[in-house]
PDB file of C-alpha atoms in Angstrom:
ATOM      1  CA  UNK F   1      -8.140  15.350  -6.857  1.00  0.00           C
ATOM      2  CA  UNK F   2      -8.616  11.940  -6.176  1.00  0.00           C
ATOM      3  CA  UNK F   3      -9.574  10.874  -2.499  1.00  0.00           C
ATOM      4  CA  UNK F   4     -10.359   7.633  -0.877  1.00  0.00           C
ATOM      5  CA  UNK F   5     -12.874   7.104   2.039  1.00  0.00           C
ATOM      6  CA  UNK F   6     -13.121   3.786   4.202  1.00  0.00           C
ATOM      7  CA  UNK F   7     -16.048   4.867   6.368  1.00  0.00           C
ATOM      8  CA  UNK F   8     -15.000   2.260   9.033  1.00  0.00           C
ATOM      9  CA  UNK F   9     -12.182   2.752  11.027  1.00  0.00           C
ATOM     10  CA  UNK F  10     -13.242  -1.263  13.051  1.00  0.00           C
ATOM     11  CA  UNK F  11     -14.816  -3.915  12.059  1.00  0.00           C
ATOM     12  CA  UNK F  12     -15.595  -6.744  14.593  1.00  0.00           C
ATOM     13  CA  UNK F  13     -16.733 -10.011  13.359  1.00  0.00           C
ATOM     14  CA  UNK F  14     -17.719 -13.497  14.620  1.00  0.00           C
ATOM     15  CA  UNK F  15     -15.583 -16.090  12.533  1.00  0.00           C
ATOM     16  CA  UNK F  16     -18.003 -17.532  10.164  1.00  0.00           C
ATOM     17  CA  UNK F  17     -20.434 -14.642   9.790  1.00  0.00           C
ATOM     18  CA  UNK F  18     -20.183 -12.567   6.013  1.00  0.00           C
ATOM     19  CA  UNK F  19     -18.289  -9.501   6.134  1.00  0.00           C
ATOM     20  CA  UNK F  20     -19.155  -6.288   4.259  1.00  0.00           C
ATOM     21  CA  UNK F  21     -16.006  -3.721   4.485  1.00  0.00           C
ATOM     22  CA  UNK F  22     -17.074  -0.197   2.617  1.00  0.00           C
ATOM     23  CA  UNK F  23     -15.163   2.244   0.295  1.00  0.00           C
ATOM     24  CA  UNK F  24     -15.935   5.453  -1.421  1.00  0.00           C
ATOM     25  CA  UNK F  25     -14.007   7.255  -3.900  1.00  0.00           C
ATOM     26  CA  UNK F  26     -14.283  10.425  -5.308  1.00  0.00           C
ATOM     27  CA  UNK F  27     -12.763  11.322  -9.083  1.00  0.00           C
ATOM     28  CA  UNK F  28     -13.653  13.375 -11.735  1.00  0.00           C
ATOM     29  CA  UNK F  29     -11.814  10.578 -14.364  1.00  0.00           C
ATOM     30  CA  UNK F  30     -12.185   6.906 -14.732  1.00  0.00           C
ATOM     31  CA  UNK F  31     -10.327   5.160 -12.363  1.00  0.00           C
ATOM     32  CA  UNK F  32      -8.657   2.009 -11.252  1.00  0.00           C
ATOM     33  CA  UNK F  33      -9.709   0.617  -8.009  1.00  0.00           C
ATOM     34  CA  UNK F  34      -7.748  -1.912  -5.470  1.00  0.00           C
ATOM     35  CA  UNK F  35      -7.743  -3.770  -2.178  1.00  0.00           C
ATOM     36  CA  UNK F  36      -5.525  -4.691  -0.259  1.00  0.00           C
ATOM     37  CA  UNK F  37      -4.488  -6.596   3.023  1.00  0.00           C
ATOM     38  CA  UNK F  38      -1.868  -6.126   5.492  1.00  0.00           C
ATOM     39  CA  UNK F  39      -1.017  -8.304   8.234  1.00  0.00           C
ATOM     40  CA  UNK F  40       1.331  -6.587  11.123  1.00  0.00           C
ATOM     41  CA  UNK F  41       4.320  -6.018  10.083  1.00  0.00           C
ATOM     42  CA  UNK F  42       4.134  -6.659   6.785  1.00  0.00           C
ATOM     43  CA  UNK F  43       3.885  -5.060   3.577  1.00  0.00           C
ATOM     44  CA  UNK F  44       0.646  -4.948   1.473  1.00  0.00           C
ATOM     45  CA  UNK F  45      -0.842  -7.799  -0.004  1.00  0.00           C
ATOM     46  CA  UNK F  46      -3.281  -7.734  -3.434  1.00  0.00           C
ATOM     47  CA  UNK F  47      -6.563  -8.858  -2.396  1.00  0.00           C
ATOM     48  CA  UNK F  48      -8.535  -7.881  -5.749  1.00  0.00           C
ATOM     49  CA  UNK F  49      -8.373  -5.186  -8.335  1.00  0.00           C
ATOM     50  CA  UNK F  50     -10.696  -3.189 -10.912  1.00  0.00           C
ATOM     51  CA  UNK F  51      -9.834  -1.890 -14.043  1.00  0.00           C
ATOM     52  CA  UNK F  52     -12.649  -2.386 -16.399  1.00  0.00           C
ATOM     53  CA  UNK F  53     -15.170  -4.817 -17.273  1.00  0.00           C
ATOM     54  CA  UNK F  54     -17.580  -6.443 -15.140  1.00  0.00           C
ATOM     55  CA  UNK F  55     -18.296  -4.691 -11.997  1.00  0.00           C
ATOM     56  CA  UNK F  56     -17.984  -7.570  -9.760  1.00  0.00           C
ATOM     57  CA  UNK F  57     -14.867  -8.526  -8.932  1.00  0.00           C
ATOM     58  CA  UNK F  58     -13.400 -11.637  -7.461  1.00  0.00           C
ATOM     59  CA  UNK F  59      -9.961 -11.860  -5.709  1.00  0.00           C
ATOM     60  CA  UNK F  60      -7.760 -14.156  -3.420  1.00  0.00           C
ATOM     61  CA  UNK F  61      -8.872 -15.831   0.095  1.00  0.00           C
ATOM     62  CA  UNK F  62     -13.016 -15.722  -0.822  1.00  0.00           C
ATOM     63  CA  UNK F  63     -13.006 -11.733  -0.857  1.00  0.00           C
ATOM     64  CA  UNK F  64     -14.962 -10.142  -3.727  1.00  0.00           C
ATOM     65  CA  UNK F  65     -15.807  -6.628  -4.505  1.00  0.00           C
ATOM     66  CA  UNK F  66     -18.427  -4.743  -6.653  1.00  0.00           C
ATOM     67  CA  UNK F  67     -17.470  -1.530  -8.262  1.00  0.00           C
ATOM     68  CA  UNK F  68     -20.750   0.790  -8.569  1.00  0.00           C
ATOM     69  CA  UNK F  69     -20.248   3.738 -10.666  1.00  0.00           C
ATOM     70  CA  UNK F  70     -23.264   5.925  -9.979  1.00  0.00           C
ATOM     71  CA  UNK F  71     -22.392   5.159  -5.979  1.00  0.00           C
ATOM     72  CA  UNK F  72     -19.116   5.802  -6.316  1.00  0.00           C
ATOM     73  CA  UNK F  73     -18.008   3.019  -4.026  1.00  0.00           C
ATOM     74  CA  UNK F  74     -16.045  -0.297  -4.198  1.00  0.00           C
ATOM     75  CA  UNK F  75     -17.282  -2.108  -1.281  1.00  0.00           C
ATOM     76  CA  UNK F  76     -15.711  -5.621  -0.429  1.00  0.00           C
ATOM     77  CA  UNK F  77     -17.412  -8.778   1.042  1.00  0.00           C
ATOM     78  CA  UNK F  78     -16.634 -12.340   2.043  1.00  0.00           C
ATOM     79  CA  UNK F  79     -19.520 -14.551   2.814  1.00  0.00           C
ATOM     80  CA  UNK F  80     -17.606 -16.358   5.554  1.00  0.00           C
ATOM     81  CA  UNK F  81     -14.557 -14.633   7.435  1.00  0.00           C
ATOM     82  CA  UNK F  82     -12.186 -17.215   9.113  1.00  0.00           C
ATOM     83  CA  UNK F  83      -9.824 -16.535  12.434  1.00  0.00           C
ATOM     84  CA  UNK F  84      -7.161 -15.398   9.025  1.00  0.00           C
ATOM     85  CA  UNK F  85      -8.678 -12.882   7.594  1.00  0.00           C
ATOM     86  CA  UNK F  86      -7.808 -10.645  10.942  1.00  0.00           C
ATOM     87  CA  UNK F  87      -5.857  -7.785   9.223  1.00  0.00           C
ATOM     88  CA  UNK F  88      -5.921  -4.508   8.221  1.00  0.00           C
ATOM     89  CA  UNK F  89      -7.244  -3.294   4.787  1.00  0.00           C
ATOM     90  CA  UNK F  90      -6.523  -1.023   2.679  1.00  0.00           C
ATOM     91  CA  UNK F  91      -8.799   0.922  -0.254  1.00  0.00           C
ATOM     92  CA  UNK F  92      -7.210   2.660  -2.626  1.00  0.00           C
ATOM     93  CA  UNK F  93      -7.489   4.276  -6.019  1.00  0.00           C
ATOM     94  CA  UNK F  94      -5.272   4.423  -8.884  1.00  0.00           C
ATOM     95  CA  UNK F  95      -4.177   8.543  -9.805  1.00  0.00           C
ATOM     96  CA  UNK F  96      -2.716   8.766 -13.895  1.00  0.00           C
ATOM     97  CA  UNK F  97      -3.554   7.403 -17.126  1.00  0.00           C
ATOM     98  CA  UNK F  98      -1.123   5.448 -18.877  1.00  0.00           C
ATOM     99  CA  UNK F  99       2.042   4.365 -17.435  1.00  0.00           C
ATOM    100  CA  UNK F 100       2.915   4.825 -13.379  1.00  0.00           C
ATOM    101  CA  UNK F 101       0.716   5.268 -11.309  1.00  0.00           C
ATOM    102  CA  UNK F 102      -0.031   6.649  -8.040  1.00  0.00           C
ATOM    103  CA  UNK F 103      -2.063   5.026  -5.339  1.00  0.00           C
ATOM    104  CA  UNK F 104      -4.169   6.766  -3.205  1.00  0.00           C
ATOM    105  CA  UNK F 105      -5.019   4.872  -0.141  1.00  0.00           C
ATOM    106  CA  UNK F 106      -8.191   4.893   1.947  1.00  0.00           C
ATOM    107  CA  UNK F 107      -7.539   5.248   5.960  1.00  0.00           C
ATOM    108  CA  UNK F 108      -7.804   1.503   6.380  1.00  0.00           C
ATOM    109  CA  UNK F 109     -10.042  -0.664   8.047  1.00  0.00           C
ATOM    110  CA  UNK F 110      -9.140  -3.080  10.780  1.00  0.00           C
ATOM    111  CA  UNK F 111     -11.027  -6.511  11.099  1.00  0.00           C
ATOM    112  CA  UNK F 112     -10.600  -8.270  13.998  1.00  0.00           C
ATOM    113  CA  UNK F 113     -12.514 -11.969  13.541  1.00  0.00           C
ATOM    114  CA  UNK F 114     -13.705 -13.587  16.828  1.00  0.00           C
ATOM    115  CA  UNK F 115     -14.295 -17.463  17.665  1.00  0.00           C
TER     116      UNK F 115
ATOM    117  CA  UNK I   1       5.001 -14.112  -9.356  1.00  0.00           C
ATOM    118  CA  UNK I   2       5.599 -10.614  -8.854  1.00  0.00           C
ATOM    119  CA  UNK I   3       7.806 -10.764  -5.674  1.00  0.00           C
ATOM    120  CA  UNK I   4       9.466  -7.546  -4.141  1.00  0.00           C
ATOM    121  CA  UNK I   5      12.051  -8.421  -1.344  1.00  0.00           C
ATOM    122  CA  UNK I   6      12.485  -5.001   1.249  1.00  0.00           C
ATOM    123  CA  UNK I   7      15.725  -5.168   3.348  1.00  0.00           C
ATOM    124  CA  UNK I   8      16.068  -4.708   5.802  1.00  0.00           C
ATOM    125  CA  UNK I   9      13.237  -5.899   7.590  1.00  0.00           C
ATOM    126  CA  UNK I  10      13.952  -3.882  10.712  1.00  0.00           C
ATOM    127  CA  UNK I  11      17.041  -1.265  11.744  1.00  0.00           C
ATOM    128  CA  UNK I  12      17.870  -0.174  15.159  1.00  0.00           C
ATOM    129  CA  UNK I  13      20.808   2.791  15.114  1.00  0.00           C
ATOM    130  CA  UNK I  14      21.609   5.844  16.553  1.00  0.00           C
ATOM    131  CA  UNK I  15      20.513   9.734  16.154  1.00  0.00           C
ATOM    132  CA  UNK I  16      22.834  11.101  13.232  1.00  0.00           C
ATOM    133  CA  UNK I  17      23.096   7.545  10.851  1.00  0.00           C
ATOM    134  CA  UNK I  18      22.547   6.901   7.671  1.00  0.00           C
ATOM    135  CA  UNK I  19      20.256   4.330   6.980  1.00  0.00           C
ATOM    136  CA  UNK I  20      20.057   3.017   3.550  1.00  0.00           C
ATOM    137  CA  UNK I  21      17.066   0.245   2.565  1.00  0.00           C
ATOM    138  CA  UNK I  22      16.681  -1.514  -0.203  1.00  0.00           C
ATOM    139  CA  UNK I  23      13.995  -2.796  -3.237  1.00  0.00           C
ATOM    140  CA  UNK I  24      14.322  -5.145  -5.435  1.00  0.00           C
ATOM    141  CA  UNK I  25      12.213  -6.964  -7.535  1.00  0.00           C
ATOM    142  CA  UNK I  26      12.662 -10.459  -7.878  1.00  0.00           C
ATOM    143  CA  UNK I  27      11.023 -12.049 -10.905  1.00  0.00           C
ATOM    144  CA  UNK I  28       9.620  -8.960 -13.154  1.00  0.00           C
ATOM    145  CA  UNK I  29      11.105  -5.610 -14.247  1.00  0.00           C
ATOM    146  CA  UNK I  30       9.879  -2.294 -12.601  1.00  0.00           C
ATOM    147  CA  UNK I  31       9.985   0.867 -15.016  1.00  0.00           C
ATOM    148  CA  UNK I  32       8.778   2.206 -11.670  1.00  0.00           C
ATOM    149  CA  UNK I  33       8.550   2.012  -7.781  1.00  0.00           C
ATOM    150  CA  UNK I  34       7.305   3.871  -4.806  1.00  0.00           C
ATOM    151  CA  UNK I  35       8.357   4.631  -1.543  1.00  0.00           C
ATOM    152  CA  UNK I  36       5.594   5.043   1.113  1.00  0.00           C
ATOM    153  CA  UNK I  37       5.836   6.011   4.865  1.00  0.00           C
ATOM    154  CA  UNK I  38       3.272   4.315   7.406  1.00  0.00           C
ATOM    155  CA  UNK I  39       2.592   5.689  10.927  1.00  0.00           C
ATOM    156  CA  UNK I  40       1.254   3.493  13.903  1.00  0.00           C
ATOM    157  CA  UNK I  41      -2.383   2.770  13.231  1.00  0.00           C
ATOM    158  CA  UNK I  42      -2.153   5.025   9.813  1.00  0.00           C
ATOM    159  CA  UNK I  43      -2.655   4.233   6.128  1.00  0.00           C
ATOM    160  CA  UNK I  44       0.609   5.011   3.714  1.00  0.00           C
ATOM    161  CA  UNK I  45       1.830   8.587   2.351  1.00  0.00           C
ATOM    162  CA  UNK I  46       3.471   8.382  -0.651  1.00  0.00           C
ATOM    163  CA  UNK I  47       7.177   9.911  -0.527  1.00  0.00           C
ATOM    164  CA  UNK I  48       7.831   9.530  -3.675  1.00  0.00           C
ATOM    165  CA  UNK I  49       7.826   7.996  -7.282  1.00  0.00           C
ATOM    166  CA  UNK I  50      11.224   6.780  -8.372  1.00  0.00           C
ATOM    167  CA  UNK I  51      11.648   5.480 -11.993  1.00  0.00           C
ATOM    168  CA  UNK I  52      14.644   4.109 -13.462  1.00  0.00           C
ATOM    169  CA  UNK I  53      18.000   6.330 -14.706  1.00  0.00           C
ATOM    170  CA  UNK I  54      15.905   9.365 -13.580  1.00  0.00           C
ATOM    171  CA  UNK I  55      15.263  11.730 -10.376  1.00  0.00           C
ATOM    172  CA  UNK I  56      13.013  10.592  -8.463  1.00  0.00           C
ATOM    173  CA  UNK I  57       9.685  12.762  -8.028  1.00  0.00           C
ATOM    174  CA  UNK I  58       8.889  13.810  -4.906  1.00  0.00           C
ATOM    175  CA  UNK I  59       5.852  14.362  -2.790  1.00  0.00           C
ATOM    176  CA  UNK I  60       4.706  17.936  -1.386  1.00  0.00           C
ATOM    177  CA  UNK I  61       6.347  17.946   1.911  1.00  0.00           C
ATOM    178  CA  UNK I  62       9.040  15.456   1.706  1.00  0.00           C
ATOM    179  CA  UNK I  63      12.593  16.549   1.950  1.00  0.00           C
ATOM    180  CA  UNK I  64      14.738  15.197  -1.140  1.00  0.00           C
ATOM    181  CA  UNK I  65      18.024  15.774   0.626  1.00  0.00           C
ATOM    182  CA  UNK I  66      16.753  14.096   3.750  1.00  0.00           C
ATOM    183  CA  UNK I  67      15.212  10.870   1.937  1.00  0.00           C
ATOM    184  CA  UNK I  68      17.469  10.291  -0.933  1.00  0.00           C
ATOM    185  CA  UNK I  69      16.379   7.607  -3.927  1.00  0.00           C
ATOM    186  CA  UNK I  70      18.536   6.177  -6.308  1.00  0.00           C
ATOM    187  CA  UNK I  71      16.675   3.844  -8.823  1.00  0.00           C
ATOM    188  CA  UNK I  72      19.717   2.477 -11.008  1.00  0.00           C
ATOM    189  CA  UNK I  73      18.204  -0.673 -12.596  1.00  0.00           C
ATOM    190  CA  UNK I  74      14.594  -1.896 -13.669  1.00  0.00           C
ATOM    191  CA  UNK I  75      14.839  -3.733 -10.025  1.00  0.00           C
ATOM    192  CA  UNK I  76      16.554  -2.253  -7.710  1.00  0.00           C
ATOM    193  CA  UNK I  77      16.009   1.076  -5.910  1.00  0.00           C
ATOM    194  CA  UNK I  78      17.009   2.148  -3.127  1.00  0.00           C
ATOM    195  CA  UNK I  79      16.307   4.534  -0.113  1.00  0.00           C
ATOM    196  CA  UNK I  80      18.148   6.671   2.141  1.00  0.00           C
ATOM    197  CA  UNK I  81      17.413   8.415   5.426  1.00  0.00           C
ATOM    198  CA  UNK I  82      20.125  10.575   5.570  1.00  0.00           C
ATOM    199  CA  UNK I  83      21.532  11.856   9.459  1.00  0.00           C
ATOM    200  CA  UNK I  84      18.404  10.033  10.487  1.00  0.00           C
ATOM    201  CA  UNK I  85      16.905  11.656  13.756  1.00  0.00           C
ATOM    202  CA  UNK I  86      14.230   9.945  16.367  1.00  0.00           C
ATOM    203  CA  UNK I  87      11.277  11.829  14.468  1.00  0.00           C
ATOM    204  CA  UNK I  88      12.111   9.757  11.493  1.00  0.00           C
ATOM    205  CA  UNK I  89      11.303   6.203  13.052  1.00  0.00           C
ATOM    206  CA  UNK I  90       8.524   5.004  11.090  1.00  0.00           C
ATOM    207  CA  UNK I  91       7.563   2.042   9.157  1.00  0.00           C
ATOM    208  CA  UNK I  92       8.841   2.773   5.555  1.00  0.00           C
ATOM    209  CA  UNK I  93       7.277   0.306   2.028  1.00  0.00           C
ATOM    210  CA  UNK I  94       8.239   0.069  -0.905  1.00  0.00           C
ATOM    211  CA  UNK I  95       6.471  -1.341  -4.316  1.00  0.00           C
ATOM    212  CA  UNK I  96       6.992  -1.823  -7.616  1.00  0.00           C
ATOM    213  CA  UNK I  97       4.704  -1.661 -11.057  1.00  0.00           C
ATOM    214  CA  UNK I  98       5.693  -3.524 -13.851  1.00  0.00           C
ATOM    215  CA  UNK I  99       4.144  -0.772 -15.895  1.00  0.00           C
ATOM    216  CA  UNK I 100       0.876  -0.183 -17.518  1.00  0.00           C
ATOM    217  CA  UNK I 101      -2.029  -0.897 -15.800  1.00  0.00           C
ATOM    218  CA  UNK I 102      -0.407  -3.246 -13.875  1.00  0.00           C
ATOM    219  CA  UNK I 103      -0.922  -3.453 -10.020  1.00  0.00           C
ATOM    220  CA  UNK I 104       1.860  -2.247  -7.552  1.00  0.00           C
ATOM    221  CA  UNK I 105       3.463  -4.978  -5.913  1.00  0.00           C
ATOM    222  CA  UNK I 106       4.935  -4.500  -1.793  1.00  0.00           C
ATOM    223  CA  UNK I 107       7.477  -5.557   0.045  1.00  0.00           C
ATOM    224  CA  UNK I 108       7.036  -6.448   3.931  1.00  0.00           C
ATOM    225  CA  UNK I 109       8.250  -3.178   5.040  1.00  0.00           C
ATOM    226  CA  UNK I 110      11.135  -1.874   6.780  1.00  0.00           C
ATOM    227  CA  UNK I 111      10.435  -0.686  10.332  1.00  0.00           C
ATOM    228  CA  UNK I 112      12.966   2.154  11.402  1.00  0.00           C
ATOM    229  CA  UNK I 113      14.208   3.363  15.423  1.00  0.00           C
ATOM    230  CA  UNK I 114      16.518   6.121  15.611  1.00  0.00           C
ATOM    231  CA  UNK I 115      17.002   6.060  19.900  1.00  0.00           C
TER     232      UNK I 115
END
């Protein structure tokens, strides 16, 4: 079975500094990998996705992420976080081949960004 | 693109309703959508996978008669927490694939209190 770990529960950050938040899957089958953002309240938010291709991955708001096979891990990075990017994220890995499928999501990380 | 409107946003009732929310999305068709619950300070669960004209599929634990889904056209499903009690408060998502590969999209989430 598929299972998603974001080995950081909290992340605190000075606004400005680059941001490195990590994730860790484990599967025995290719797989389709995500992030996403949630602000309170709110539903999710696509921040980037990877389904094949090259490894590193760019997505919305500066955030990037590299996929690395032999690691197993999708980690995601901004060079410069901004007062914004305060949220939680999410991890999570796609579960099916073709047609619907299931997310499983990491435990989430929460990034606060300090002035 | 790829909106998906939740409502409602929030519901406040009493020990014994029926709450019914909705998803619907906006400017794509969904073969299929998900309903997800989310704890304080928790990532989602997955309740279930709902695709259209057929019973929805539901995860180990969750009780079909107690969280009904109806899924009657490519966007619109719908979810209801039947005689709703105050151990069923939660924050409750929904998204929707367009199908494929494609990524899920969320709505903003419909926070329940049953006092």
């Amino acid at each position: 079975a598929q299972s998603v770990t974001q080995l950081d529960s909290q992340v605190p950050v000075f606004e400005e500094a680059p941001v490195e938040l990590r994730c860790n899957y484990s599967s025995s089958v290719s797989v389709y990998l995500f992030w996403y953002v949630q602000y309170p309240n709110q539903g999710l938010q696509l921040l980037l996705k990877y389904l094949s291709g090259s490894t590193l991955v760019k997505g919305i708001n500066g955030f990037e992420a590299e996929f690395n096979k032999s690691q197993t891990s999708f980690h995601l990075r901004k060079p410069s976080v901004h007062i914004s990017d305060t949220a939680e994220y999410f991890c999570a890995v796609s579960v099916g081949g073709q047609g619907a499928q299931k997310l499983v999501f990491g435990q989430g990380t929460r990034l606060t960004i300090n002035p | 693109g790829a909106v998906v409107s939740q409502h409602p946003s929030r519901v406040i009732c009493k020990s014994g309703t029926s709450v019914k929310i909705e998803c619907r999305s906006l400017d794509f068709q969904a073969t299929t959508m998900f309903w997800y619950r989310q704890f304080p300070k928790q990532s989602l669960m997955l309740m279930a996978t709902s695709n259209e004209g057929s019973k929805a599929t539901y995860e180990q634990g969750v009780e079909k008669d107690k969280f009904l889904i109806n899924h009657a056209s490519l966007t619109l499903s719908t979810l209801t927490v039947t005689s709703a009690h105050p151990e069923d408060s939660s924050f409750y998502i929904c998204s929707a694939q367009p199908g494929g590969n494609q990524p899920q999209h969320f709505g903003d989430g419909t926070r329940l209190s049953i006092l």
